[in-house]
PDB file of C-alpha atoms and ligand atoms in Angstrom:
ATOM      1  CA  MET A   1       0.000   0.000   0.000  1.00 42.00           C
ATOM      2  CA  PRO A   2       2.757   2.490  -0.732  1.00 35.00           C
ATOM      3  CA  HIS A   3       0.651   5.506  -1.505  1.00 37.00           C
ATOM      4  CA  CYS A   4      -1.673   5.008   1.484  1.00 39.00           C
ATOM      5  CA  GLU A   5       1.325   4.870   3.754  1.00 40.00           C
ATOM      6  CA  GLN A   6       2.673   8.055   2.252  1.00 36.00           C
ATOM      7  CA  ALA A   7      -0.615   9.903   2.345  1.00 38.00           C
ATOM      8  CA  PHE A   8      -1.848   8.872   5.744  1.00 43.00           C
ATOM      9  CA  GLU A   9       1.313   8.095   7.659  1.00 45.00           C
ATOM     10  CA  LYS A  10       0.089   6.067  10.598  1.00 45.00           C
ATOM     11  CA  TYR A  11      -2.871   4.703   8.631  1.00 50.00           C
ATOM     12  CA  ASP A  12      -0.961   1.697   7.539  1.00 58.00           C
ATOM     13  CA  PHE A  13      -2.970  -1.162   6.053  1.00 61.00           C
ATOM     14  CA  PRO A  14      -2.144  -4.760   6.769  1.00 63.00           C
ATOM     15  CA  PRO A  15      -0.329  -6.334   3.861  1.00 59.00           C
ATOM     16  CA  GLY A  16      -2.552  -7.183   0.922  1.00 60.00           C
ATOM     17  CA  ARG A  17      -1.793 -10.097  -1.279  1.00 58.00           C
ATOM     18  CA  GLY A  18       0.073  -7.944  -3.752  1.00 53.00           C
ATOM     19  CA  GLY A  19       1.034  -9.512  -7.023  1.00 52.00           C
ATOM     20  CA  ARG A  20      -1.683 -12.134  -6.837  1.00 56.00           C
ATOM     21  CA  GLY A  21      -4.490 -10.005  -8.137  1.00 70.00           C
ATOM     22  CA  ALA A  22      -7.679  -9.084  -6.375  1.00 86.00           C
ATOM     23  CA  PHE A  23      -8.604 -10.854  -3.162  1.00 90.00           C
ATOM     24  CA  THR A  24     -11.544 -11.026  -0.766  1.00 94.00           C
ATOM     25  CA  PRO A  25     -10.279 -10.426   2.760  1.00 93.00           C
ATOM     26  CA  THR A  26     -11.352 -12.798   5.516  1.00 94.00           C
ATOM     27  CA  ASP A  27     -12.997 -11.531   8.714  1.00 96.00           C
ATOM     28  CA  ALA A  28      -9.606 -11.661  10.463  1.00 94.00           C
ATOM     29  CA  GLU A  29      -8.000  -9.617   7.694  1.00 92.00           C
ATOM     30  CA  CYS A  30     -10.807  -7.038   7.861  1.00 95.00           C
ATOM     31  CA  PHE A  31     -10.403  -6.796  11.646  1.00 95.00           C
ATOM     32  CA  ALA A  32      -6.665  -6.254  11.185  1.00 92.00           C
ATOM     33  CA  CYS A  33      -7.545  -3.481   8.737  1.00 92.00           C
ATOM     34  CA  TRP A  34      -9.847  -1.891  11.336  1.00 94.00           C
ATOM     35  CA  ASP A  35      -6.988  -2.031  13.844  1.00 92.00           C
ATOM     36  CA  ALA A  36      -4.572  -0.480  11.377  1.00 90.00           C
ATOM     37  CA  LEU A  37      -7.050   2.353  10.803  1.00 91.00           C
ATOM     38  CA  ALA A  38      -7.759   2.805  14.536  1.00 92.00           C
ATOM     39  CA  MET A  39     -11.476   2.349  13.881  1.00 95.00           C
ATOM     40  CA  LEU A  40     -13.651   3.651  16.714  1.00 96.00           C
ATOM     41  CA  PRO A  41     -15.409   0.940  18.767  1.00 96.00           C
ATOM     42  CA  HIS A  42     -18.981   1.974  17.893  1.00 95.00           C
ATOM     43  CA  ILE A  43     -18.122   1.880  14.165  1.00 96.00           C
ATOM     44  CA  ARG A  44     -16.744  -1.641  14.568  1.00 97.00           C
ATOM     45  CA  GLU A  45     -19.952  -2.704  16.288  1.00 96.00           C
ATOM     46  CA  HIS A  46     -22.070  -1.113  13.553  1.00 96.00           C
ATOM     47  CA  SER A  47     -19.939  -2.632  10.765  1.00 97.00           C
ATOM     48  CA  LEU A  48     -20.104  -6.128  12.246  1.00 97.00           C
ATOM     49  CA  LEU A  49     -23.882  -5.999  12.350  1.00 96.00           C
ATOM     50  CA  VAL A  50     -24.183  -4.475   8.858  1.00 97.00           C
ATOM     51  CA  ALA A  51     -21.944  -7.275   7.564  1.00 98.00           C
ATOM     52  CA  GLY A  52     -24.060  -9.857   9.428  1.00 97.00           C
ATOM     53  CA  LEU A  53     -27.250  -8.579   7.861  1.00 97.00           C
ATOM     54  CA  ALA A  54     -25.666  -8.310   4.391  1.00 98.00           C
ATOM     55  CA  THR A  55     -24.360 -11.874   4.761  1.00 98.00           C
ATOM     56  CA  PHE A  56     -27.852 -13.087   5.637  1.00 97.00           C
ATOM     57  CA  LEU A  57     -29.225 -11.425   2.488  1.00 98.00           C
ATOM     58  CA  ALA A  58     -26.376 -12.790   0.343  1.00 98.00           C
ATOM     59  CA  LYS A  59     -26.840 -16.373   1.561  1.00 97.00           C
ATOM     60  CA  ARG A  60     -30.536 -16.184   0.897  1.00 97.00           C
ATOM     61  CA  ALA A  61     -29.875 -14.753  -2.583  1.00 98.00           C
ATOM     62  CA  ALA A  62     -27.375 -17.516  -3.351  1.00 97.00           C
ATOM     63  CA  GLN A  63     -29.913 -20.136  -2.228  1.00 97.00           C
ATOM     64  CA  ARG A  64     -32.369 -18.631  -4.674  1.00 96.00           C
ATOM     65  CA  GLY A  65     -29.951 -18.964  -7.529  1.00 95.00           C
ATOM     66  CA  LEU A  66     -28.670 -15.402  -7.784  1.00 96.00           C
ATOM     67  CA  ASP A  67     -25.063 -15.005  -8.813  1.00 95.00           C
ATOM     68  CA  VAL A  68     -23.780 -13.690  -5.465  1.00 97.00           C
ATOM     69  CA  ASP A  69     -20.369 -14.043  -3.836  1.00 97.00           C
ATOM     70  CA  VAL A  70     -21.312 -14.302  -0.153  1.00 98.00           C
ATOM     71  CA  ALA A  71     -17.750 -13.801   1.160  1.00 98.00           C
ATOM     72  CA  MET A  72     -17.319 -10.675  -0.958  1.00 97.00           C
ATOM     73  CA  VAL A  73     -20.607  -9.198   0.263  1.00 98.00           C
ATOM     74  CA  ARG A  74     -19.539  -9.876   3.833  1.00 98.00           C
ATOM     75  CA  ALA A  75     -16.096  -8.280   3.390  1.00 98.00           C
ATOM     76  CA  SER A  76     -17.658  -5.239   1.735  1.00 98.00           C
ATOM     77  CA  GLY A  77     -20.012  -4.902   4.715  1.00 98.00           C
ATOM     78  CA  LEU A  78     -17.126  -5.160   7.167  1.00 98.00           C
ATOM     79  CA  LEU A  79     -15.188  -2.527   5.232  1.00 97.00           C
ATOM     80  CA  HIS A  80     -18.018  -0.131   4.320  1.00 98.00           C
ATOM     81  CA  ASP A  81     -17.126   2.399   7.024  1.00 97.00           C
ATOM     82  CA  ILE A  82     -13.327   1.995   7.058  1.00 96.00           C
ATOM     83  CA  ALA A  83     -12.763   5.685   6.389  1.00 96.00           C
ATOM     84  CA  LYS A  84     -15.331   6.976   8.879  1.00 96.00           C
ATOM     85  CA  THR A  85     -12.941   7.377  11.798  1.00 94.00           C
ATOM     86  CA  TYR A  86     -10.530   9.296   9.570  1.00 93.00           C
ATOM     87  CA  THR A  87     -13.195  11.640   8.181  1.00 95.00           C
ATOM     88  CA  ILE A  88     -14.674  12.280  11.636  1.00 94.00           C
ATOM     89  CA  ARG A  89     -11.250  13.596  12.569  1.00 92.00           C
ATOM     90  CA  HIS A  90     -10.154  15.224   9.339  1.00 94.00           C
ATOM     91  CA  GLY A  91     -13.262  15.780   7.187  1.00 95.00           C
ATOM     92  CA  GLY A  92     -14.061  14.463   3.704  1.00 95.00           C
ATOM     93  CA  HIS A  93     -16.476  11.905   2.281  1.00 95.00           C
ATOM     94  CA  HIS A  94     -16.064   8.642   4.132  1.00 96.00           C
ATOM     95  CA  SER A  95     -17.691   6.579   1.384  1.00 97.00           C
ATOM     96  CA  GLN A  96     -15.432   7.908  -1.376  1.00 96.00           C
ATOM     97  CA  LEU A  97     -12.251   7.724   0.654  1.00 96.00           C
ATOM     98  CA  GLY A  98     -13.195   4.306   2.026  1.00 96.00           C
ATOM     99  CA  GLY A  99     -13.945   3.052  -1.472  1.00 96.00           C
ATOM    100  CA  ALA A 100     -10.530   4.180  -2.660  1.00 94.00           C
ATOM    101  CA  TRP A 101      -8.847   2.474   0.293  1.00 93.00           C
ATOM    102  CA  ALA A 102     -10.828  -0.730  -0.204  1.00 94.00           C
ATOM    103  CA  MET A 103      -9.929  -0.731  -3.892  1.00 92.00           C
ATOM    104  CA  ASP A 104      -6.305  -0.081  -3.144  1.00 89.00           C
ATOM    105  CA  TRP A 105      -6.093  -2.804  -0.522  1.00 90.00           C
ATOM    106  CA  THR A 106      -8.122  -5.591  -2.132  1.00 91.00           C
ATOM    107  CA  GLY A 107      -7.750  -4.712  -5.813  1.00 90.00           C
ATOM    108  CA  ASP A 108     -11.401  -5.690  -6.257  1.00 93.00           C
ATOM    109  CA  ALA A 109     -13.672  -3.078  -7.832  1.00 94.00           C
ATOM    110  CA  ARG A 110     -16.835  -5.051  -7.060  1.00 95.00           C
ATOM    111  CA  LEU A 111     -16.048  -5.182  -3.354  1.00 97.00           C
ATOM    112  CA  ALA A 112     -14.994  -1.518  -3.341  1.00 96.00           C
ATOM    113  CA  GLN A 113     -18.211  -0.525  -5.121  1.00 96.00           C
ATOM    114  CA  GLY A 114     -20.170  -1.546  -2.018  1.00 97.00           C
ATOM    115  CA  VAL A 115     -18.054   0.847   0.045  1.00 98.00           C
ATOM    116  CA  VAL A 116     -18.239   3.779  -2.396  1.00 97.00           C
ATOM    117  CA  HIS A 117     -22.000   3.511  -2.816  1.00 96.00           C
ATOM    118  CA  HIS A 118     -23.176   2.511   0.638  1.00 96.00           C
ATOM    119  CA  VAL A 119     -24.921   5.861   1.207  1.00 92.00           C
ATOM    120  CA  HIS A 120     -26.780   6.247  -2.064  1.00 91.00           C
ATOM    121  CA  TRP A 121     -27.127   4.242  -5.268  1.00 94.00           C
ATOM    122  CA  PRO A 122     -27.107   6.515  -8.346  1.00 93.00           C
ATOM    123  CA  PHE A 123     -28.041   3.865 -10.923  1.00 94.00           C
ATOM    124  CA  GLU A 124     -31.045   1.648 -11.603  1.00 93.00           C
ATOM    125  CA  LEU A 125     -32.386  -0.341  -8.661  1.00 95.00           C
ATOM    126  CA  ASP A 126     -31.791  -3.724 -10.228  1.00 96.00           C
ATOM    127  CA  VAL A 127     -31.146  -6.024  -7.282  1.00 96.00           C
ATOM    128  CA  LYS A 128     -30.165  -8.992  -9.422  1.00 95.00           C
ATOM    129  CA  ARG A 129     -27.589  -7.005 -11.342  1.00 95.00           C
ATOM    130  CA  HIS A 130     -26.226  -4.886  -8.477  1.00 97.00           C
ATOM    131  CA  PHE A 131     -26.817  -7.159  -5.533  1.00 98.00           C
ATOM    132  CA  LEU A 132     -23.672  -6.342  -3.540  1.00 98.00           C
ATOM    133  CA  PRO A 133     -23.938  -2.540  -3.279  1.00 97.00           C
ATOM    134  CA  LEU A 134     -27.719  -2.621  -2.824  1.00 98.00           C
ATOM    135  CA  ALA A 135     -27.439  -5.206  -0.036  1.00 98.00           C
ATOM    136  CA  ILE A 136     -24.831  -3.062   1.742  1.00 98.00           C
ATOM    137  CA  ILE A 137     -26.925   0.120   1.401  1.00 97.00           C
ATOM    138  CA  TYR A 138     -29.968  -1.695   2.729  1.00 97.00           C
ATOM    139  CA  ALA A 139     -28.122  -3.361   5.620  1.00 97.00           C
ATOM    140  CA  ASP A 140     -26.556  -0.035   6.594  1.00 96.00           C
ATOM    141  CA  LYS A 141     -30.002   1.575   6.677  1.00 95.00           C
ATOM    142  CA  ARG A 142     -31.380  -1.144   8.961  1.00 96.00           C
ATOM    143  CA  VAL A 143     -28.646  -1.003  11.598  1.00 95.00           C
ATOM    144  CA  LYS A 144     -28.787   1.621  14.309  1.00 91.00           C
ATOM    145  CA  HIS A 145     -25.834   1.323  16.653  1.00 84.00           C
ATOM    146  CA  ASP A 146     -25.910  -2.304  17.792  1.00 84.00           C
ATOM    147  CA  ARG A 147     -29.454  -3.205  16.724  1.00 92.00           C
ATOM    148  CA  VAL A 148     -31.391  -4.037  13.586  1.00 95.00           C
ATOM    149  CA  VAL A 149     -34.299  -1.578  13.416  1.00 95.00           C
ATOM    150  CA  PRO A 150     -37.005  -0.751  10.864  1.00 96.00           C
ATOM    151  CA  LEU A 151     -35.975   1.743   8.156  1.00 96.00           C
ATOM    152  CA  THR A 152     -38.161   4.480   9.667  1.00 95.00           C
ATOM    153  CA  GLU A 153     -36.435   4.306  13.023  1.00 95.00           C
ATOM    154  CA  ARG A 154     -32.993   4.515  11.466  1.00 92.00           C
ATOM    155  CA  PHE A 155     -34.010   7.509   9.348  1.00 93.00           C
ATOM    156  CA  LEU A 156     -35.461   9.416  12.280  1.00 94.00           C
ATOM    157  CA  ASP A 157     -32.124   8.790  13.968  1.00 91.00           C
ATOM    158  CA  LEU A 158     -30.210  10.085  10.911  1.00 90.00           C
ATOM    159  CA  LEU A 159     -32.465  13.155  10.700  1.00 93.00           C
ATOM    160  CA  GLU A 160     -31.874  13.905  14.341  1.00 94.00           C
ATOM    161  CA  ARG A 161     -28.112  13.487  14.129  1.00 91.00           C
ATOM    162  CA  TYR A 162     -27.290  14.947  10.726  1.00 90.00           C
ATOM    163  CA  GLY A 163     -30.372  16.897   9.557  1.00 94.00           C
ATOM    164  CA  THR A 164     -28.948  20.312  10.290  1.00 95.00           C
ATOM    165  CA  THR A 165     -30.015  22.026   7.034  1.00 96.00           C
ATOM    166  CA  GLU A 166     -33.023  21.737   4.741  1.00 96.00           C
ATOM    167  CA  ARG A 167     -30.788  20.386   1.965  1.00 95.00           C
ATOM    168  CA  ILE A 168     -29.402  17.624   4.157  1.00 94.00           C
ATOM    169  CA  ARG A 169     -32.906  16.754   5.388  1.00 94.00           C
ATOM    170  CA  GLN A 170     -34.052  16.471   1.777  1.00 94.00           C
ATOM    171  CA  ARG A 171     -31.141  14.176   0.952  1.00 92.00           C
ATOM    172  CA  ILE A 172     -31.906  12.010   3.958  1.00 92.00           C
ATOM    173  CA  GLY A 173     -35.547  11.855   2.796  1.00 94.00           C
ATOM    174  CA  LEU A 174     -34.478  10.717  -0.681  1.00 93.00           C
ATOM    175  CA  SER A 175     -32.225   8.046   0.806  1.00 92.00           C
ATOM    176  CA  ASN A 176     -35.125   6.897   2.932  1.00 94.00           C
ATOM    177  CA  GLN A 177     -37.306   6.489  -0.138  1.00 96.00           C
ATOM    178  CA  GLN A 178     -34.530   4.655  -1.968  1.00 96.00           C
ATOM    179  CA  ALA A 179     -34.016   2.290   0.963  1.00 97.00           C
ATOM    180  CA  LYS A 180     -37.763   1.519   0.967  1.00 97.00           C
ATOM    181  CA  ASP A 181     -37.586   0.740  -2.761  1.00 98.00           C
ATOM    182  CA  ILE A 182     -34.561  -1.514  -2.229  1.00 98.00           C
ATOM    183  CA  GLU A 183     -36.400  -3.238   0.624  1.00 98.00           C
ATOM    184  CA  ALA A 184     -39.379  -3.901  -1.638  1.00 98.00           C
ATOM    185  CA  SER A 185     -37.173  -5.320  -4.424  1.00 98.00           C
ATOM    186  CA  LEU A 186     -35.074  -7.447  -2.100  1.00 98.00           C
ATOM    187  CA  SER A 187     -38.193  -8.739  -0.353  1.00 98.00           C
ATOM    188  CA  ARG A 188     -39.696  -9.789  -3.673  1.00 98.00           C
ATOM    189  CA  ILE A 189     -36.571 -11.461  -5.017  1.00 97.00           C
ATOM    190  CA  LEU A 190     -35.557 -13.132  -1.761  1.00 97.00           C
ATOM    191  CA  GLU A 191     -39.149 -14.119  -1.048  1.00 97.00           C
ATOM    192  CA  ILE A 192     -39.087 -12.746   2.463  1.00 96.00           C
ATOM    193  CA  ASP A 193     -40.833  -9.745   4.029  1.00 97.00           C
ATOM    194  CA  LEU A 194     -37.729  -7.905   5.183  1.00 97.00           C
ATOM    195  CA  HIS A 195     -39.680  -5.157   6.916  1.00 95.00           C
ATOM    196  CA  ALA A 196     -41.445  -7.649   9.163  1.00 94.00           C
ATOM    197  CA  TYR A 197     -38.633 -10.205   9.477  1.00 94.00           C
ATOM    198  CA  PRO A 198     -37.607 -10.627  13.141  1.00 90.00           C
ATOM    199  CA  PHE A 199     -33.839 -10.215  12.805  1.00 91.00           C
ATOM    200  CA  ASP A 200     -31.904 -11.354  15.837  1.00 88.00           C
ATOM    201  CA  SER A 201     -29.144  -8.756  16.179  1.00 86.00           C
ATOM    202  CA  ARG A 202     -27.031 -11.084  18.307  1.00 87.00           C
ATOM    203  CA  GLY A 203     -27.448 -13.996  15.955  1.00 87.00           C
ATOM    204  CA  LEU A 204     -26.199 -11.883  13.066  1.00 91.00           C
ATOM    205  CA  VAL A 205     -22.830 -11.172  14.653  1.00 88.00           C
ATOM    206  CA  GLU A 206     -22.087 -14.622  16.024  1.00 76.00           C
TER     207      GLU A 206
HETATM  208 FE1  FE2 B   1     -21.181   4.891   6.367  1.00 77.10          FE
END
């Protein structure tokens, strides 16, 4: 990771598998990455649960014959907020910076896409075609701190915490609508009512 080391000094990634092409990091490798980036404890907790929920969706999709790489979805979920601690301290867009770091570290554009686009999806909502990023967006919008909550609860929380201007509140509203649309598509394709499904937050991280 030469240029990350140069740019961010102490933000020193664990070694990738340079020279062997793209790779999907294991849980242990993602945790080492969190350590290297001094990720704040509450972001680790959030990421673990987002990854658990995304993994659940990916397994279900794979069972239903969708072309989904479960391990890649999981790693993308674990890494989706890797730049958050940095941007809390220094500013910037955590999804864009995190996507660049994920791309740099893993060499995998599909995995990194889930990090770049975990706040908003700017393309068509085709769950079959774009399963990974849409699953990460959806999982992120269902996890509040250390619990899986309905979309509405998470959005009221986001409004309260970040809705400081009318423009931001509008953006949060649009994201809310998009998350509802993703929920409807995922529910149809996975044949499960995700809104009503009784997710066990503990079960998802064990
Ligand atoms: Fe995030």
